[in-house]
CSV table of C-alpha atoms in Angstrom, one decimal:
chain,number,residue,atom,x,y,z
A,7,MET,CA,0.0,0.1,0.0
A,8,LYS,CA,1.3,3.6,-0.8
A,9,SER,CA,2.1,5.9,1.9
A,10,VAL,CA,1.0,9.6,1.9
A,11,SER,CA,3.8,12.0,1.0
A,12,PHE,CA,1.9,15.2,1.8
A,13,ILE,CA,-1.5,17.0,1.3
A,14,GLN,CA,-1.4,19.7,-1.4
A,15,ARG,CA,-3.7,22.7,-0.8
A,16,ASN,CA,-4.2,26.3,-2.1
A,17,THR,CA,-6.6,28.7,-0.8
A,18,GLN,CA,-5.8,31.6,-3.1
A,19,GLY,CA,-7.9,31.9,-6.2
A,20,HIS,CA,-7.6,33.9,-9.5
A,21,TRP,CA,-9.5,34.3,-12.7
A,22,VAL,CA,-8.8,32.7,-16.1
A,23,GLY,CA,-10.4,35.2,-18.4
A,24,ASP,CA,-13.8,36.4,-17.0
A,25,GLY,CA,-15.5,33.0,-16.8
A,26,PHE,CA,-13.3,30.7,-14.8
A,27,PRO,CA,-12.6,31.4,-11.2
A,28,VAL,CA,-10.0,28.8,-10.2
A,29,ARG,CA,-7.6,27.7,-7.5
A,30,THR,CA,-4.3,26.2,-9.1
A,31,LEU,CA,-3.5,23.2,-6.8
A,32,PHE,CA,-0.2,22.5,-8.6
A,33,SER,CA,1.7,23.6,-11.7
A,34,TYR,CA,4.8,22.7,-13.6
A,35,ASN,CA,6.5,25.7,-11.7
A,36,ASP,CA,6.1,23.7,-8.5
A,37,ASP,CA,7.9,20.3,-8.5
A,38,PRO,CA,7.1,18.7,-11.9
A,39,ALA,CA,8.8,15.5,-11.0
A,40,ALA,CA,6.4,15.0,-8.0
A,41,PHE,CA,3.3,15.2,-10.3
A,42,SER,CA,4.6,13.8,-13.6
A,43,PRO,CA,2.9,12.9,-15.9
A,44,PHE,CA,0.4,15.6,-14.7
A,45,LEU,CA,1.5,19.3,-15.0
A,46,MET,CA,-1.2,21.3,-13.7
A,47,LEU,CA,-4.6,21.3,-12.1
A,48,ASP,CA,-7.1,24.2,-11.8
A,49,TYR,CA,-10.0,23.6,-9.4
A,50,GLY,CA,-12.8,25.8,-10.8
A,51,GLY,CA,-15.6,27.3,-8.8
A,52,PRO,CA,-17.9,26.6,-7.1
A,53,MET,CA,-19.5,29.9,-8.2
A,54,ASN,CA,-23.0,31.0,-9.1
A,55,PHE,CA,-23.1,33.2,-12.2
A,56,GLU,CA,-25.8,35.7,-13.0
A,57,PRO,CA,-27.6,35.5,-16.4
A,58,THR,CA,-26.0,37.6,-19.1
A,59,SER,CA,-26.0,38.1,-22.8
A,60,GLN,CA,-22.1,38.7,-22.8
A,61,ARG,CA,-19.6,35.9,-23.5
A,62,ARG,CA,-17.9,34.8,-20.4
A,63,GLY,CA,-14.6,32.8,-20.6
A,64,VAL,CA,-11.2,33.2,-22.3
A,65,GLY,CA,-10.4,34.0,-26.0
A,66,ALA,CA,-8.0,32.5,-28.5
A,67,HIS,CA,-4.7,31.4,-27.1
A,68,PRO,CA,-2.0,28.8,-28.0
A,69,HIS,CA,-0.6,25.6,-26.5
A,70,ARG,CA,2.1,23.2,-27.3
A,71,GLY,CA,3.7,20.1,-25.9
A,72,PHE,CA,0.9,18.7,-23.7
A,73,GLU,CA,-2.9,18.0,-23.4
A,74,THR,CA,-5.7,19.8,-21.5
A,75,VAL,CA,-8.5,17.8,-19.9
A,76,THR,CA,-11.6,19.8,-18.8
A,77,ILE,CA,-14.1,18.1,-16.7
A,78,VAL,CA,-17.5,19.8,-15.9
A,79,TYR,CA,-19.6,19.2,-12.8
A,80,ASP,CA,-22.1,22.0,-13.1
A,81,GLY,CA,-22.6,24.5,-16.0
A,82,GLU,CA,-21.5,24.2,-19.7
A,83,VAL,CA,-18.2,25.0,-21.4
A,84,SER,CA,-17.9,25.6,-25.2
A,85,HIS,CA,-14.7,24.9,-26.9
A,86,ARG,CA,-13.4,25.8,-30.5
A,87,ASP,CA,-9.8,25.0,-31.7
A,88,SER,CA,-7.6,25.4,-34.9
A,89,SER,CA,-7.6,21.6,-35.5
A,90,GLY,CA,-11.3,21.8,-36.2
A,91,GLY,CA,-12.3,20.3,-32.9
A,92,GLY,CA,-15.0,21.8,-30.7
A,93,GLY,CA,-18.3,21.4,-29.0
A,94,THR,CA,-20.1,22.1,-25.8
A,95,ILE,CA,-19.9,20.0,-22.7
A,96,GLY,CA,-22.1,19.9,-19.5
A,97,PRO,CA,-22.2,18.0,-16.2
A,98,GLY,CA,-20.4,14.6,-16.6
A,99,ASP,CA,-18.8,15.5,-19.9
A,100,VAL,CA,-15.0,15.9,-20.8
A,101,GLN,CA,-13.0,17.8,-23.3
A,102,TRP,CA,-9.6,16.1,-23.9
A,103,MET,CA,-7.6,18.4,-26.2
A,104,THR,CA,-4.2,17.3,-27.4
A,105,ALA,CA,-2.1,20.4,-28.2
A,106,ALA,CA,1.0,18.4,-29.2
A,107,SER,CA,2.8,20.3,-31.9
A,108,GLY,CA,0.6,23.5,-31.4
A,109,ILE,CA,-3.0,24.5,-31.3
A,110,VAL,CA,-5.0,27.7,-30.8
A,111,HIS,CA,-8.3,27.5,-28.9
A,112,GLU,CA,-10.9,29.4,-27.1
A,113,GLU,CA,-13.1,28.4,-24.0
A,114,PHE,CA,-16.4,30.2,-23.0
A,115,HIS,CA,-19.4,29.4,-21.1
A,116,SER,CA,-22.0,28.0,-23.5
A,117,GLU,CA,-24.6,30.7,-24.8
A,118,ALA,CA,-27.4,28.8,-23.1
A,119,PHE,CA,-25.7,28.7,-19.8
A,120,GLY,CA,-24.8,32.3,-20.2
A,121,ARG,CA,-28.4,33.2,-20.7
A,122,ALA,CA,-29.6,31.1,-18.0
A,123,GLY,CA,-26.8,31.6,-15.3
A,124,GLY,CA,-26.5,29.2,-12.4
A,125,PRO,CA,-23.8,27.1,-10.5
A,126,PHE,CA,-20.5,26.6,-12.2
A,127,ARG,CA,-17.9,23.8,-11.1
A,128,MET,CA,-15.2,22.3,-13.2
A,129,VAL,CA,-11.5,21.0,-13.2
A,130,GLN,CA,-9.0,21.6,-15.8
A,131,LEU,CA,-6.1,19.2,-15.8
A,132,TRP,CA,-2.8,19.5,-18.0
A,133,VAL,CA,-1.2,16.2,-19.0
A,134,ASN,CA,2.4,16.1,-20.2
A,135,LEU,CA,3.5,14.4,-23.4
A,136,PRO,CA,6.7,12.5,-23.8
A,137,ALA,CA,9.4,14.2,-26.0
A,138,ARG,CA,8.5,11.7,-28.9
A,139,ASP,CA,5.0,12.9,-28.9
A,140,LYS,CA,5.4,16.7,-28.3
A,141,MET,CA,5.3,17.5,-32.0
A,142,ALA,CA,2.5,15.0,-33.0
A,143,PRO,CA,-0.5,16.3,-34.8
A,144,PRO,CA,-3.1,18.2,-32.5
A,145,GLY,CA,-6.5,16.6,-31.8
A,146,TYR,CA,-9.7,16.8,-29.9
A,147,GLN,CA,-11.7,14.3,-28.0
A,148,GLY,CA,-15.3,15.1,-26.9
A,149,ILE,CA,-16.3,12.6,-24.2
A,150,THR,CA,-19.9,12.6,-23.1
A,151,ALA,CA,-21.2,11.4,-19.7
A,152,ALA,CA,-23.1,8.7,-21.8
A,153,GLN,CA,-19.8,7.4,-23.4
A,154,THR,CA,-18.2,7.0,-19.9
A,155,PRO,CA,-18.5,3.5,-18.3
A,156,THR,CA,-19.7,3.6,-14.7
A,157,LEU,CA,-18.8,0.7,-12.4
A,158,ALA,CA,-19.9,-0.4,-8.9
A,159,LEU,CA,-17.2,0.3,-6.3
A,160,PRO,CA,-17.3,-2.3,-3.5
A,161,ASP,CA,-15.8,-1.4,-0.1
A,162,VAL,CA,-13.4,-3.6,1.9
A,163,ASN,CA,-16.2,-5.7,3.2
A,164,GLY,CA,-17.7,-6.1,-0.3
A,165,GLU,CA,-20.6,-3.7,0.3
A,166,ASP,CA,-21.7,-1.0,-2.0
A,167,ALA,CA,-19.4,2.1,-1.5
A,168,GLY,CA,-20.1,4.1,-4.6
A,169,THR,CA,-19.2,4.2,-8.2
A,170,VAL,CA,-16.3,4.7,-10.6
A,171,ARG,CA,-16.7,6.5,-13.9
A,172,LEU,CA,-13.7,5.7,-16.2
A,173,ILE,CA,-12.6,8.6,-18.2
A,174,ALA,CA,-9.2,7.1,-19.0
A,175,GLY,CA,-7.5,3.9,-18.0
A,176,GLU,CA,-8.8,0.5,-16.7
A,177,PHE,CA,-10.7,-0.7,-13.8
A,178,GLN,CA,-12.3,-4.2,-13.3
A,179,GLY,CA,-11.8,-5.2,-16.9
A,180,ALA,CA,-13.5,-2.1,-18.2
A,181,ARG,CA,-11.6,0.9,-20.1
A,182,GLY,CA,-12.3,4.5,-20.4
A,183,PRO,CA,-12.9,6.1,-23.8
A,184,ALA,CA,-10.1,8.7,-23.7
A,185,HIS,CA,-7.0,8.0,-25.7
A,186,THR,CA,-3.7,8.6,-23.8
A,187,PHE,CA,-0.2,8.8,-24.9
A,188,THR,CA,1.2,7.2,-21.6
A,189,SER,CA,-0.4,4.8,-19.1
A,190,MET,CA,-2.8,6.7,-16.6
A,191,GLN,CA,-5.9,6.5,-14.7
A,192,VAL,CA,-8.4,9.5,-14.7
A,193,TRP,CA,-11.5,8.5,-12.9
A,194,ASP,CA,-14.5,10.3,-11.4
A,195,VAL,CA,-15.2,8.4,-8.2
A,196,GLN,CA,-18.2,8.8,-5.9
A,197,LEU,CA,-17.8,7.5,-2.4
A,198,LYS,CA,-20.6,6.9,0.2
A,199,ALA,CA,-20.1,8.2,3.7
A,200,GLY,CA,-18.6,5.7,6.2
A,201,HIS,CA,-17.2,3.3,3.6
A,202,THR,CA,-13.6,2.2,3.2
A,203,VAL,CA,-12.2,1.3,-0.3
A,204,ASN,CA,-9.0,0.1,-1.7
A,205,LEU,CA,-8.2,1.7,-5.1
A,206,PRO,CA,-5.5,0.1,-7.4
A,207,ALA,CA,-2.4,2.2,-8.0
A,208,PRO,CA,0.4,0.6,-9.9
A,209,ASP,CA,3.8,0.5,-8.3
A,210,GLY,CA,6.1,3.3,-9.3
A,211,HIS,CA,3.1,5.4,-10.7
A,212,THR,CA,2.3,8.9,-9.5
A,213,THR,CA,-0.9,8.8,-7.5
A,214,VAL,CA,-2.6,12.2,-6.6
A,215,PRO,CA,-6.4,12.0,-6.0
A,216,LEU,CA,-8.3,15.3,-5.8
A,217,VAL,CA,-11.1,15.6,-3.2
A,218,TYR,CA,-13.5,17.6,-5.3
A,219,GLN,CA,-16.1,17.7,-2.7
A,220,GLY,CA,-16.5,15.9,0.6
A,221,ARG,CA,-13.9,14.5,3.0
A,222,VAL,CA,-11.7,11.4,3.2
A,223,LYS,CA,-9.2,9.8,5.7
A,224,THR,CA,-6.2,8.0,4.6
A,225,ALA,CA,-4.8,4.7,5.9
A,226,ASP,CA,-2.5,6.6,8.3
A,227,GLY,CA,-5.2,8.9,9.6
A,228,GLN,CA,-4.6,12.1,7.6
A,229,GLU,CA,-7.8,13.9,6.3
A,230,ALA,CA,-8.4,15.9,3.1
A,231,GLY,CA,-11.5,17.9,2.2
A,232,ASP,CA,-12.8,20.1,-0.6
A,233,ALA,CA,-10.2,21.2,-3.1
A,234,GLU,CA,-7.3,19.3,-1.4
A,235,MET,CA,-5.2,16.8,-3.1
A,236,ILE,CA,-3.4,13.7,-1.4
A,237,VAL,CA,0.1,13.0,-2.9
A,238,TYR,CA,1.4,9.6,-2.4
A,239,GLU,CA,4.8,8.0,-2.5
A,240,ARG,CA,5.3,5.9,-5.6
A,241,ALA,CA,6.1,2.5,-4.0
A,242,GLY,CA,3.1,0.3,-3.4
A,243,GLU,CA,0.1,-0.9,-5.5
A,244,SER,CA,-2.9,0.4,-3.7
A,245,VAL,CA,-4.4,3.2,-1.7
A,246,GLN,CA,-6.9,2.9,1.0
A,247,LEU,CA,-9.4,5.7,1.7
A,248,THR,CA,-12.3,6.1,4.1
A,249,ALA,CA,-15.2,8.5,3.2
A,250,MET,CA,-16.0,10.7,6.1
A,251,ALA,CA,-18.8,12.2,4.1
A,252,ASP,CA,-20.3,11.6,0.7
A,253,THR,CA,-17.4,12.5,-1.5
A,254,THR,CA,-16.6,13.2,-5.2
A,255,LEU,CA,-13.1,12.1,-5.8
A,256,LEU,CA,-11.1,12.9,-9.1
A,257,TRP,CA,-8.7,9.9,-9.2
A,258,LEU,CA,-5.4,10.7,-10.9
A,259,CYS,CA,-2.7,8.1,-11.3
A,260,GLY,CA,-0.2,7.9,-14.1
A,261,GLU,CA,3.3,6.6,-15.1
A,262,PRO,CA,5.9,9.3,-14.7
A,263,ILE,CA,7.7,10.9,-17.7
A,264,ASP,CA,11.3,11.0,-16.7
A,265,GLU,CA,12.3,13.8,-18.9
A,266,PRO,CA,13.2,17.6,-18.4
A,267,VAL,CA,10.1,19.9,-18.0
A,268,VAL,CA,10.7,23.4,-19.4
A,269,GLY,CA,7.6,25.5,-19.4
A,270,TYR,CA,6.7,29.2,-20.1
A,271,GLY,CA,3.0,30.2,-20.1
A,272,PRO,CA,1.0,28.1,-22.5
A,273,PHE,CA,4.0,26.0,-23.8
A,274,VAL,CA,5.7,22.9,-22.0
A,275,MET,CA,8.6,21.4,-23.7
A,276,ASN,CA,12.0,19.8,-22.9
A,277,THR,CA,14.5,22.7,-23.6
A,278,PRO,CA,14.5,26.5,-23.5
A,279,GLN,CA,15.2,26.5,-27.2
A,280,GLU,CA,12.1,24.5,-27.9
A,281,ILE,CA,10.0,27.2,-25.9
A,282,GLN,CA,11.6,29.9,-28.0
A,283,GLN,CA,10.8,28.1,-31.2
A,284,ALA,CA,7.2,27.7,-29.9
A,285,PHE,CA,6.7,31.3,-29.8
A,286,VAL,CA,8.2,31.8,-33.2
A,287,ASP,CA,5.9,29.2,-34.7
A,288,PHE,CA,2.8,30.8,-33.0
A,289,GLN,CA,3.6,34.3,-34.0
A,290,SER,CA,4.1,33.0,-37.6
A,291,GLY,CA,0.8,31.3,-37.7
A,292,ARG,CA,2.2,27.8,-37.7
A,293,MET,CA,-0.1,26.6,-34.9
A,294,GLY,CA,-3.1,27.7,-37.0
A,295,ARG,CA,-5.9,30.3,-36.4
A,296,LEU,CA,-9.5,30.3,-35.3
């Protein structure tokens, strides 16, 4: 069983554009080796937006060298990018965008959600790409809740402890729909209060579950609540958690990418020279335009 290394917290929020109030729980500017293959996680909301006819969000901007994964819990997000990808996602849906060699995209509240207003909650995760794939063609995966397998999750006594929705990776013989370049598990886990579960986490893999909402206790008695992330040591093949309340958990576990991480703003590569080239390519239009 894996041991807890530390609990990651951040109470300071900021805005991305005018539509996404977030707390960045970690980024590539912290300790990229500790979180690899994951580069950044923004915990969005919760916030209640008033109805408006204005577009709320963030306009066209570039990325290179990684993937963005947007998971919506409440509200709607509309996406459009220079690869031709795009669409609107709502509760339970996921946008998995591969920037790779370069992409320009925009993200806004959907027109319908803007007019209606209401509660807004989301997560955006950045996933690194290995050097061999950083210049692969860009792409877009729109994954609906209906496409995402949901499996029953038994507790340590075999009783019903909740569910696991498989966005990426495998569990109990089922596989999530997301294509990934390296081995990882991205699951939406619902835990019922009072139940203890064992979740598989391959030996040597980074394991950093996010408590989106609720409260859990680790095997060694540490607790994590809303917008807190448990960072585990890599040795061991499972994690044990007890739900202190009904809990929504974003389960993140992945094979580390043992390569240099050099990031600047929207670009994450392996060398400073590659970052400089990314700016040249974007400014010359080689990442496309909307």
